[in-house]
Amino acid sequence: MSATTVNIARGLEDVIFTESSLCYIDGDQGKLYYSGYKIQDLAEYSTFEEVSYLLLHGKLPTRAELKAFSAALVAERALPRSLIRNIKAYPKTAHPMSALRTAISELGMLDPHEDEISPEGLYQKSLSLIAKFPTVVAAIKRSREGLSILAPRKGLSHAANFLYMSTGKVPSKEETKLMDVALILQAEHGFNASTFTAIAAYSTQADLYSSIVAAISALKGPRHGGANEAVMKMLAEIGSPERVSSWLAELQAKKGRVMGMGHRVYKAYDPRAGVLNKYAAEVAAKHGHSKEYAILKEVERQAGAIYNPKGIYPNVDFYSGVVYSDLGYGLEFFTPIFAVARISGWTAHILEYTKVDNRLLRPDSLYTGKLDVPYVPITKR
Ligand code: ACO
């Protein structure tokens, strides 16, 4: 066998390893559905609680079901005291994704039933993680800023409470809607690198926390969740809309990549970027953060002319950063916000995988090394 006779699925592209009814992506048409519902409809009419219910249960909730589900999330929001104490002691210089990874690992250690994998146990732990992620991220943010860590507020929705715990202010309806939209758009996306990593870890029957820690680690990279942070760094590097042309020429010369553009699956405009573009435009018009938005529009126009014909378009991360900054988050918190959203998708996939397949993931590689090499004792090498 050689690389020419074996078909190597580099990057696992187009490899189908299981079935799922959670998410359908039509990458050529730029369409995305969660459990059959168009992402645009969910972003416009739904809330993060409703979308999390949809992902965990495969159907939209009735009023009574949503009320009970939301109450169950509220009941799970608070963190153990010892974790809050430890978060305060984390180095302020650590990246918040590293802090999040550590905090979720600690949550696992603090759960006396960490290893429980019964369907009910898994579901309950999933709810608990969805509820606690915003509390953990807000605590990390406030601790880094030298501010007191705030307890969750019962009367607020998931999105509003996350904003409140992060900023200390009860958000307006408009801010809450913006956070809801951002969380809904990033809640699920099939077998991306972090979800696949979660399933790979879970397929060994590692516990849920360990699988989620693995997913957080995969999300951190700039080719995945870290891209939204990289977009804001790119904007700072460009500096002004007038500089886009020369910056782009330099980027092309060094064969660099435009952050927030391109996608393994979408070869058309990412529909999530379309929704965020609309909200980012409104935010930019209202609050005057128009410089970043103006640069993005110019990058989209000029880079689009070069890259769109190759199927490279803005992805969800292109506009998410300007929305998050407007909501009061520094750029190192963009990926943690992504994680606050994606915890619903990660847990929903794990719950689904236990029912559909539950098989150990174990791919193979084409061996290119030597065989039967004579062993030479160390004294003779
Ligand atoms: N800018 C310029 N060129 C690009 C870009 C880009 N953003 N993305 C891909 N290309 C080019 C590559 O240079 C390569 O060109 P070549 O064939 O001449 O060498 C070609 O397109 C194919 O690139 P691959 O990396 O093989 O394609 P892949 O499908 O793996 O790309 C990826 C997906 C990694 C996301 C890529 O588009 C990228 O690096 N984008 C920038 C980072 C980013 O925005 N990531 C967020 C993804 S969305 C998410 O995770 C939520």
Coordinates of C-alpha atoms and ligand atoms in Angstrom, one line a residue:
M1 CA 0.0 0.0 0.0
S2 CA 1.2 3.5 -0.7
A3 CA -0.2 7.1 -0.6
T4 CA -1.1 6.6 -4.3
T5 CA -3.1 3.4 -3.8
V6 CA -4.8 4.3 -0.5
N7 CA -7.3 7.2 -0.4
I8 CA -6.2 9.2 2.6
A9 CA -9.0 11.5 3.9
R10 CA -6.6 14.3 5.0
G11 CA -8.3 16.5 7.5
L12 CA -11.1 13.9 7.6
E13 CA -12.8 15.9 5.0
D14 CA -16.1 14.3 3.8
V15 CA -15.6 11.4 6.2
I16 CA -19.0 10.3 7.5
F17 CA -18.6 8.4 10.8
T18 CA -22.0 8.5 12.4
E19 CA -25.6 9.7 12.0
S20 CA -27.0 12.9 13.6
S21 CA -30.3 14.8 13.4
L22 CA -29.0 17.8 15.2
C23 CA -27.7 20.0 12.4
Y24 CA -27.7 20.2 8.6
I25 CA -25.3 22.4 6.7
D26 CA -25.6 23.0 3.0
G27 CA -22.2 24.4 2.4
D28 CA -22.7 25.1 -1.3
Q29 CA -25.9 27.1 -0.7
G30 CA -24.9 28.7 2.6
K31 CA -27.8 27.2 4.6
L32 CA -27.9 26.0 8.2
Y33 CA -30.6 24.2 10.1
Y34 CA -30.8 23.1 13.8
S35 CA -33.1 20.0 14.0
G36 CA -34.8 21.1 10.8
Y37 CA -35.3 24.8 11.7
K38 CA -33.6 27.6 9.7
I39 CA -30.9 29.4 11.6
Q40 CA -32.4 32.8 10.5
D41 CA -35.8 31.9 12.1
L42 CA -34.2 30.7 15.3
A43 CA -32.0 33.8 15.6
E44 CA -35.0 36.2 15.0
Y45 CA -37.7 34.5 17.0
S46 CA -36.1 32.3 19.6
T47 CA -34.0 32.5 22.8
F48 CA -30.9 30.5 23.8
E49 CA -32.9 28.5 26.3
E50 CA -35.4 27.5 23.6
V51 CA -32.6 26.5 21.2
S52 CA -30.8 24.5 23.9
Y53 CA -34.0 22.7 24.5
L54 CA -34.4 22.0 20.8
L55 CA -30.9 20.6 20.6
L56 CA -31.2 18.4 23.7
H57 CA -34.8 17.2 23.0
G58 CA -35.0 17.3 19.1
K59 CA -38.1 19.5 19.2
L60 CA -39.2 23.0 20.2
P61 CA -40.7 23.2 23.7
T62 CA -44.2 24.0 24.6
R63 CA -44.7 27.0 26.9
A64 CA -44.8 24.7 30.0
E65 CA -41.8 22.7 28.9
L66 CA -39.8 25.9 28.3
K67 CA -40.7 27.3 31.7
A68 CA -39.6 24.1 33.4
F69 CA -36.4 23.9 31.4
S70 CA -35.5 27.5 32.0
A71 CA -36.2 27.0 35.8
A72 CA -33.9 24.0 35.8
L73 CA -31.1 26.0 34.2
V74 CA -31.6 28.9 36.7
A75 CA -31.4 26.3 39.6
E76 CA -28.0 25.1 38.2
R77 CA -26.3 28.5 37.6
A78 CA -24.4 29.0 40.9
L79 CA -20.8 27.7 41.3
P80 CA -19.3 25.9 44.2
R81 CA -17.6 28.3 46.6
S82 CA -14.2 26.6 46.3
L83 CA -14.3 27.0 42.6
I84 CA -15.0 30.8 43.0
R85 CA -12.1 31.0 45.4
N86 CA -9.8 29.2 42.9
I87 CA -10.9 31.3 39.9
K88 CA -9.9 34.4 41.9
A89 CA -6.4 32.9 42.3
Y90 CA -5.9 32.1 38.6
P91 CA -3.1 34.1 37.1
K92 CA -4.5 37.3 35.5
T93 CA -2.1 36.8 32.6
A94 CA -3.6 33.4 31.7
H95 CA -5.8 33.4 28.6
P96 CA -9.5 33.1 29.6
M97 CA -9.8 29.9 27.5
S98 CA -7.1 28.3 29.7
A99 CA -9.0 29.5 32.8
L100 CA -12.3 28.1 31.4
R101 CA -10.6 24.8 30.6
T102 CA -9.2 24.6 34.2
A103 CA -12.4 25.7 35.8
I104 CA -14.5 23.0 34.0
S105 CA -11.9 20.4 34.9
E106 CA -12.3 21.5 38.6
L107 CA -16.1 21.3 38.3
G108 CA -15.6 17.7 37.3
M109 CA -13.4 17.0 40.3
L110 CA -16.0 18.6 42.6
D111 CA -18.8 16.4 41.3
P112 CA -19.0 13.3 43.4
H113 CA -20.7 11.5 40.5
E114 CA -18.2 12.7 37.9
D115 CA -18.1 9.3 36.1
E116 CA -21.8 8.7 36.0
I117 CA -22.9 8.0 32.4
S118 CA -26.5 6.9 32.7
P119 CA -28.8 8.8 30.3
E120 CA -30.5 10.7 33.2
G121 CA -27.2 11.5 34.8
L122 CA -25.7 12.7 31.5
Y123 CA -28.7 14.9 30.8
Q124 CA -28.6 16.4 34.3
K125 CA -24.9 17.1 34.0
S126 CA -25.4 18.6 30.5
L127 CA -28.1 21.0 32.0
S128 CA -25.7 21.9 34.8
L129 CA -22.8 22.7 32.4
I130 CA -25.0 24.8 30.0
A131 CA -26.2 26.7 33.1
K132 CA -22.7 27.1 34.6
F133 CA -20.6 28.1 31.6
P134 CA -21.8 31.8 31.7
T135 CA -21.2 32.0 35.4
V136 CA -17.7 30.6 35.0
V137 CA -16.8 33.0 32.1
A138 CA -18.3 36.0 33.9
A139 CA -16.4 35.1 37.0
I140 CA -13.1 34.8 35.1
K141 CA -13.8 38.2 33.4
R142 CA -14.5 40.1 36.6
S143 CA -11.6 38.5 38.5
R144 CA -9.2 39.5 35.7
E145 CA -10.7 43.1 35.9
G146 CA -10.1 43.2 39.7
L147 CA -13.9 43.3 40.3
S148 CA -16.0 41.3 42.7
I149 CA -17.6 38.2 41.3
L150 CA -21.4 38.5 41.0
A151 CA -23.9 35.8 41.9
P152 CA -26.4 34.9 39.2
R153 CA -29.8 36.8 39.2
K154 CA -32.9 34.6 39.2
G155 CA -35.3 37.0 37.3
L156 CA -33.0 37.3 34.3
S157 CA -32.9 35.1 31.2
H158 CA -29.8 33.1 30.3
A159 CA -28.4 35.8 28.0
A160 CA -29.4 38.8 30.3
N161 CA -28.0 37.1 33.3
F162 CA -24.7 36.4 31.5
L163 CA -24.4 40.1 30.6
Y164 CA -25.4 41.1 34.1
M165 CA -22.8 38.8 35.7
S166 CA -20.1 40.0 33.3
T167 CA -20.7 43.8 33.4
G168 CA -22.6 44.4 36.7
K169 CA -25.4 46.1 34.8
V170 CA -28.9 44.7 34.0
P171 CA -28.8 44.8 30.2
S172 CA -31.4 46.5 28.0
K173 CA -33.8 44.5 25.9
E174 CA -31.7 45.3 22.8
E175 CA -28.4 44.1 24.5
T176 CA -30.1 40.9 25.7
K177 CA -31.4 40.2 22.2
L178 CA -28.0 40.8 20.7
M179 CA -26.4 38.3 23.2
D180 CA -29.2 35.8 22.5
V181 CA -28.6 36.0 18.8
A182 CA -24.8 35.6 19.2
L183 CA -25.4 32.5 21.4
I184 CA -28.0 31.0 19.2
L185 CA -25.8 31.3 16.1
Q186 CA -22.9 29.6 17.7
A187 CA -24.8 26.9 19.7
E188 CA -24.3 24.1 17.2
H189 CA -22.5 23.3 14.0
G190 CA -22.2 19.6 13.3
F191 CA -18.9 17.8 13.6
N192 CA -16.6 20.8 13.8
A193 CA -13.1 20.2 15.4
S194 CA -14.3 20.8 19.0
T195 CA -17.5 18.7 18.8
F196 CA -15.6 15.9 17.1
T197 CA -12.9 16.1 19.9
A198 CA -15.7 15.9 22.5
I199 CA -17.1 12.8 20.8
A200 CA -13.6 11.2 20.4
A201 CA -13.0 11.6 24.2
Y202 CA -16.5 10.5 25.1
S203 CA -16.3 7.4 22.8
T204 CA -13.6 6.1 25.2
Q205 CA -16.3 6.4 28.0
A206 CA -14.4 9.2 29.6
D207 CA -16.7 11.3 31.7
L208 CA -18.7 14.3 30.4
Y209 CA -16.5 16.9 32.0
S210 CA -13.3 15.4 30.5
S211 CA -14.9 15.3 27.1
I212 CA -16.0 19.0 27.4
V213 CA -12.5 20.0 28.6
A214 CA -11.2 18.3 25.4
A215 CA -13.7 20.3 23.3
I216 CA -12.7 23.6 25.0
S217 CA -9.0 22.8 24.1
A218 CA -9.9 22.2 20.5
L219 CA -12.0 25.4 20.3
K220 CA -9.1 27.6 21.5
G221 CA -7.1 27.4 18.3
P222 CA -7.2 30.3 15.8
R223 CA -8.4 28.0 13.0
H224 CA -11.5 27.3 15.0
G225 CA -13.0 29.3 17.9
G226 CA -10.0 31.6 18.3
A227 CA -10.6 33.2 14.9
N228 CA -12.9 35.9 16.3
E229 CA -10.1 37.1 18.5
A230 CA -7.8 37.0 15.5
V231 CA -10.2 39.1 13.5
M232 CA -10.0 42.0 16.0
K233 CA -6.2 41.7 16.0
M234 CA -6.3 41.9 12.2
L235 CA -8.5 45.1 12.4
A236 CA -6.0 46.7 14.7
E237 CA -3.2 45.8 12.4
I238 CA -5.0 47.3 9.4
G239 CA -5.9 50.5 11.3
S240 CA -8.2 52.2 8.8
P241 CA -10.4 51.4 5.7
E242 CA -7.8 53.2 3.5
R243 CA -5.1 50.8 4.5
V244 CA -7.0 47.7 3.5
S245 CA -5.6 47.6 0.0
S246 CA -1.9 47.7 0.9
W247 CA -2.5 45.3 3.9
L248 CA -4.2 42.8 1.6
A249 CA -1.3 43.0 -1.0
E250 CA 1.2 42.3 1.8
L251 CA -1.0 39.4 3.1
Q252 CA -1.1 37.9 -0.4
A253 CA 2.6 38.2 -0.8
K254 CA 3.3 36.2 2.3
K255 CA 0.4 33.8 1.5
G256 CA -1.4 34.8 4.7
R257 CA -5.0 34.2 5.6
V258 CA -7.8 36.7 6.1
M259 CA -9.1 35.9 9.6
G260 CA -12.9 35.3 9.7
M261 CA -13.0 34.2 6.1
G262 CA -13.1 30.7 4.7
H263 CA -14.7 27.5 6.1
R264 CA -14.2 23.8 5.7
V265 CA -17.9 23.3 4.9
Y266 CA -19.2 26.6 3.6
K267 CA -18.1 27.4 0.1
A268 CA -20.7 30.2 0.1
Y269 CA -21.6 33.0 2.5
D270 CA -21.9 31.6 6.0
P271 CA -25.6 32.3 6.9
R272 CA -24.5 33.1 10.5
A273 CA -22.2 35.8 9.2
G274 CA -25.3 37.2 7.3
V275 CA -27.3 37.5 10.5
L276 CA -24.4 39.0 12.4
N277 CA -23.6 41.4 9.6
K278 CA -27.2 42.8 10.0
Y279 CA -26.8 43.2 13.8
A280 CA -23.3 44.6 13.5
A281 CA -24.5 47.2 11.1
E282 CA -27.2 48.3 13.5
V283 CA -24.8 48.4 16.4
A284 CA -22.2 50.3 14.4
A285 CA -24.9 52.9 13.4
K286 CA -26.2 53.3 16.9
H287 CA -23.1 53.3 19.0
G288 CA -20.5 54.8 16.7
H289 CA -18.1 51.8 16.7
S290 CA -18.1 52.4 13.0
K291 CA -14.3 52.3 12.4
E292 CA -14.0 48.6 13.0
Y293 CA -17.2 47.9 11.0
A294 CA -16.0 50.2 8.2
I295 CA -12.7 48.3 8.0
L296 CA -14.6 44.9 8.0
K297 CA -16.9 46.0 5.2
E298 CA -13.8 47.1 3.1
V299 CA -12.0 43.8 3.8
E300 CA -15.1 42.0 2.8
R301 CA -15.3 43.9 -0.4
Q302 CA -11.7 43.8 -1.4
A303 CA -10.8 40.4 -0.1
G304 CA -14.1 39.1 -1.4
A305 CA -13.1 40.1 -5.0
I306 CA -10.0 37.9 -4.6
Y307 CA -11.2 35.0 -2.6
N308 CA -15.0 34.6 -3.2
P309 CA -14.3 32.9 -6.6
K310 CA -12.3 30.3 -4.6
G311 CA -15.3 29.7 -2.3
I312 CA -13.8 31.7 0.5
Y313 CA -16.4 34.0 2.2
P314 CA -16.9 35.6 5.6
N315 CA -17.7 33.0 8.3
V316 CA -19.4 33.6 11.7
D317 CA -16.3 35.0 13.3
F318 CA -16.0 37.8 10.8
Y319 CA -18.6 40.1 12.5
S320 CA -19.0 38.5 15.9
G321 CA -16.1 40.4 17.5
V322 CA -17.6 43.9 16.8
V323 CA -20.8 42.7 18.4
Y324 CA -19.1 41.3 21.5
S325 CA -17.0 44.5 22.0
D326 CA -20.1 46.5 21.9
L327 CA -21.6 44.3 24.6
G328 CA -18.5 45.1 26.8
Y329 CA -16.2 42.2 26.3
G330 CA -12.5 42.4 25.6
L331 CA -11.2 40.4 22.6
E332 CA -9.7 37.6 24.8
F333 CA -13.3 36.8 25.9
F334 CA -14.6 36.3 22.4
T335 CA -13.8 32.6 22.3
P336 CA -15.1 32.0 25.8
I337 CA -18.4 33.5 24.7
F338 CA -18.4 31.0 21.8
A339 CA -17.9 28.2 24.3
V340 CA -20.9 29.6 26.4
A341 CA -22.9 29.0 23.3
R342 CA -21.4 25.8 22.0
I343 CA -21.7 23.9 25.3
S344 CA -25.3 23.2 24.1
G345 CA -24.1 21.6 20.9
W346 CA -21.3 19.6 22.6
T347 CA -23.6 18.1 25.2
A348 CA -26.4 17.5 22.7
H349 CA -24.0 15.6 20.4
I350 CA -22.7 13.5 23.3
L351 CA -26.3 12.6 24.4
E352 CA -27.1 11.7 20.8
Y353 CA -24.0 9.7 20.2
T354 CA -24.7 7.5 23.3
K355 CA -28.0 6.5 21.6
V356 CA -27.0 6.3 18.0
D357 CA -23.5 4.7 18.0
N358 CA -21.5 4.8 21.2
R359 CA -18.6 3.2 19.4
L360 CA -15.0 3.9 20.2
L361 CA -13.5 6.2 17.6
R362 CA -10.2 4.8 16.3
P363 CA -9.1 5.9 12.8
D364 CA -6.0 4.6 11.1
S365 CA -3.0 6.0 9.2
L366 CA -0.9 4.8 6.3
Y367 CA 2.3 3.5 7.8
T368 CA 5.3 5.2 6.1
G369 CA 8.1 4.1 8.5
K370 CA 10.6 1.2 8.2
L371 CA 10.1 -2.4 9.5
D372 CA 12.5 -5.0 11.0
V373 CA 15.2 -2.4 11.7
P374 CA 18.1 -4.2 13.6
Y375 CA 18.3 -3.0 17.2
V376 CA 21.7 -1.5 18.0
P377 CA 22.6 -1.3 21.7
I378 CA 23.1 2.2 23.0
T379 CA 26.8 1.7 23.6
K380 CA 27.3 1.0 19.8
R381 CA 25.2 3.9 18.4
Ligands
ACO1 N1 -7.7 33.7 3.6 C1 -6.9 33.4 2.5 N2 -6.8 32.2 1.9 C2 -7.5 31.2 2.5 C3 -8.3 31.4 3.6 C4 -8.4 32.7 4.1 N3 -9.1 33.0 5.2 N4 -8.9 30.2 3.9 C5 -8.4 29.3 3.1 N5 -7.6 29.9 2.2 C6 -6.9 29.2 1.1 C7 -5.7 28.5 1.7 O1 -4.5 29.3 1.7 C8 -5.5 27.4 0.6 O2 -4.9 27.9 -0.5 P1 -3.9 27.0 -1.4 O3 -4.7 25.9 -1.9 O4 -3.5 28.0 -2.4 O5 -2.8 26.6 -0.5 C9 -7.0 27.1 0.3 O6 -7.7 28.2 0.6 C10 -7.5 25.9 1.1 O7 -7.2 26.1 2.5 P2 -7.4 25.0 3.5 O8 -6.8 25.4 4.8 O9 -6.9 23.7 3.0 O10 -8.9 24.9 3.6 P3 -9.8 24.5 4.8 O11 -11.1 24.0 4.3 O12 -9.1 23.6 5.8 O13 -10.0 25.9 5.5 C11 -10.1 27.2 7.5 C12 -10.8 26.2 6.6 C13 -9.1 26.5 8.3 C14 -11.2 27.7 8.4 C15 -9.5 28.3 6.6 O14 -10.5 28.9 5.8 C16 -8.9 29.4 7.5 O15 -7.8 29.3 8.0 N6 -9.6 30.6 7.7 C17 -9.2 31.6 8.6 C18 -9.4 31.3 10.1 C19 -10.9 31.3 10.4 O16 -11.6 32.3 10.1 N7 -11.4 30.3 11.1 C20 -12.8 30.2 11.6 C21 -13.5 29.1 10.9 S1 -15.2 29.1 11.4 C22 -15.2 28.5 12.9 O17 -14.5 27.7 13.4 C23 -16.3 29.0 13.8

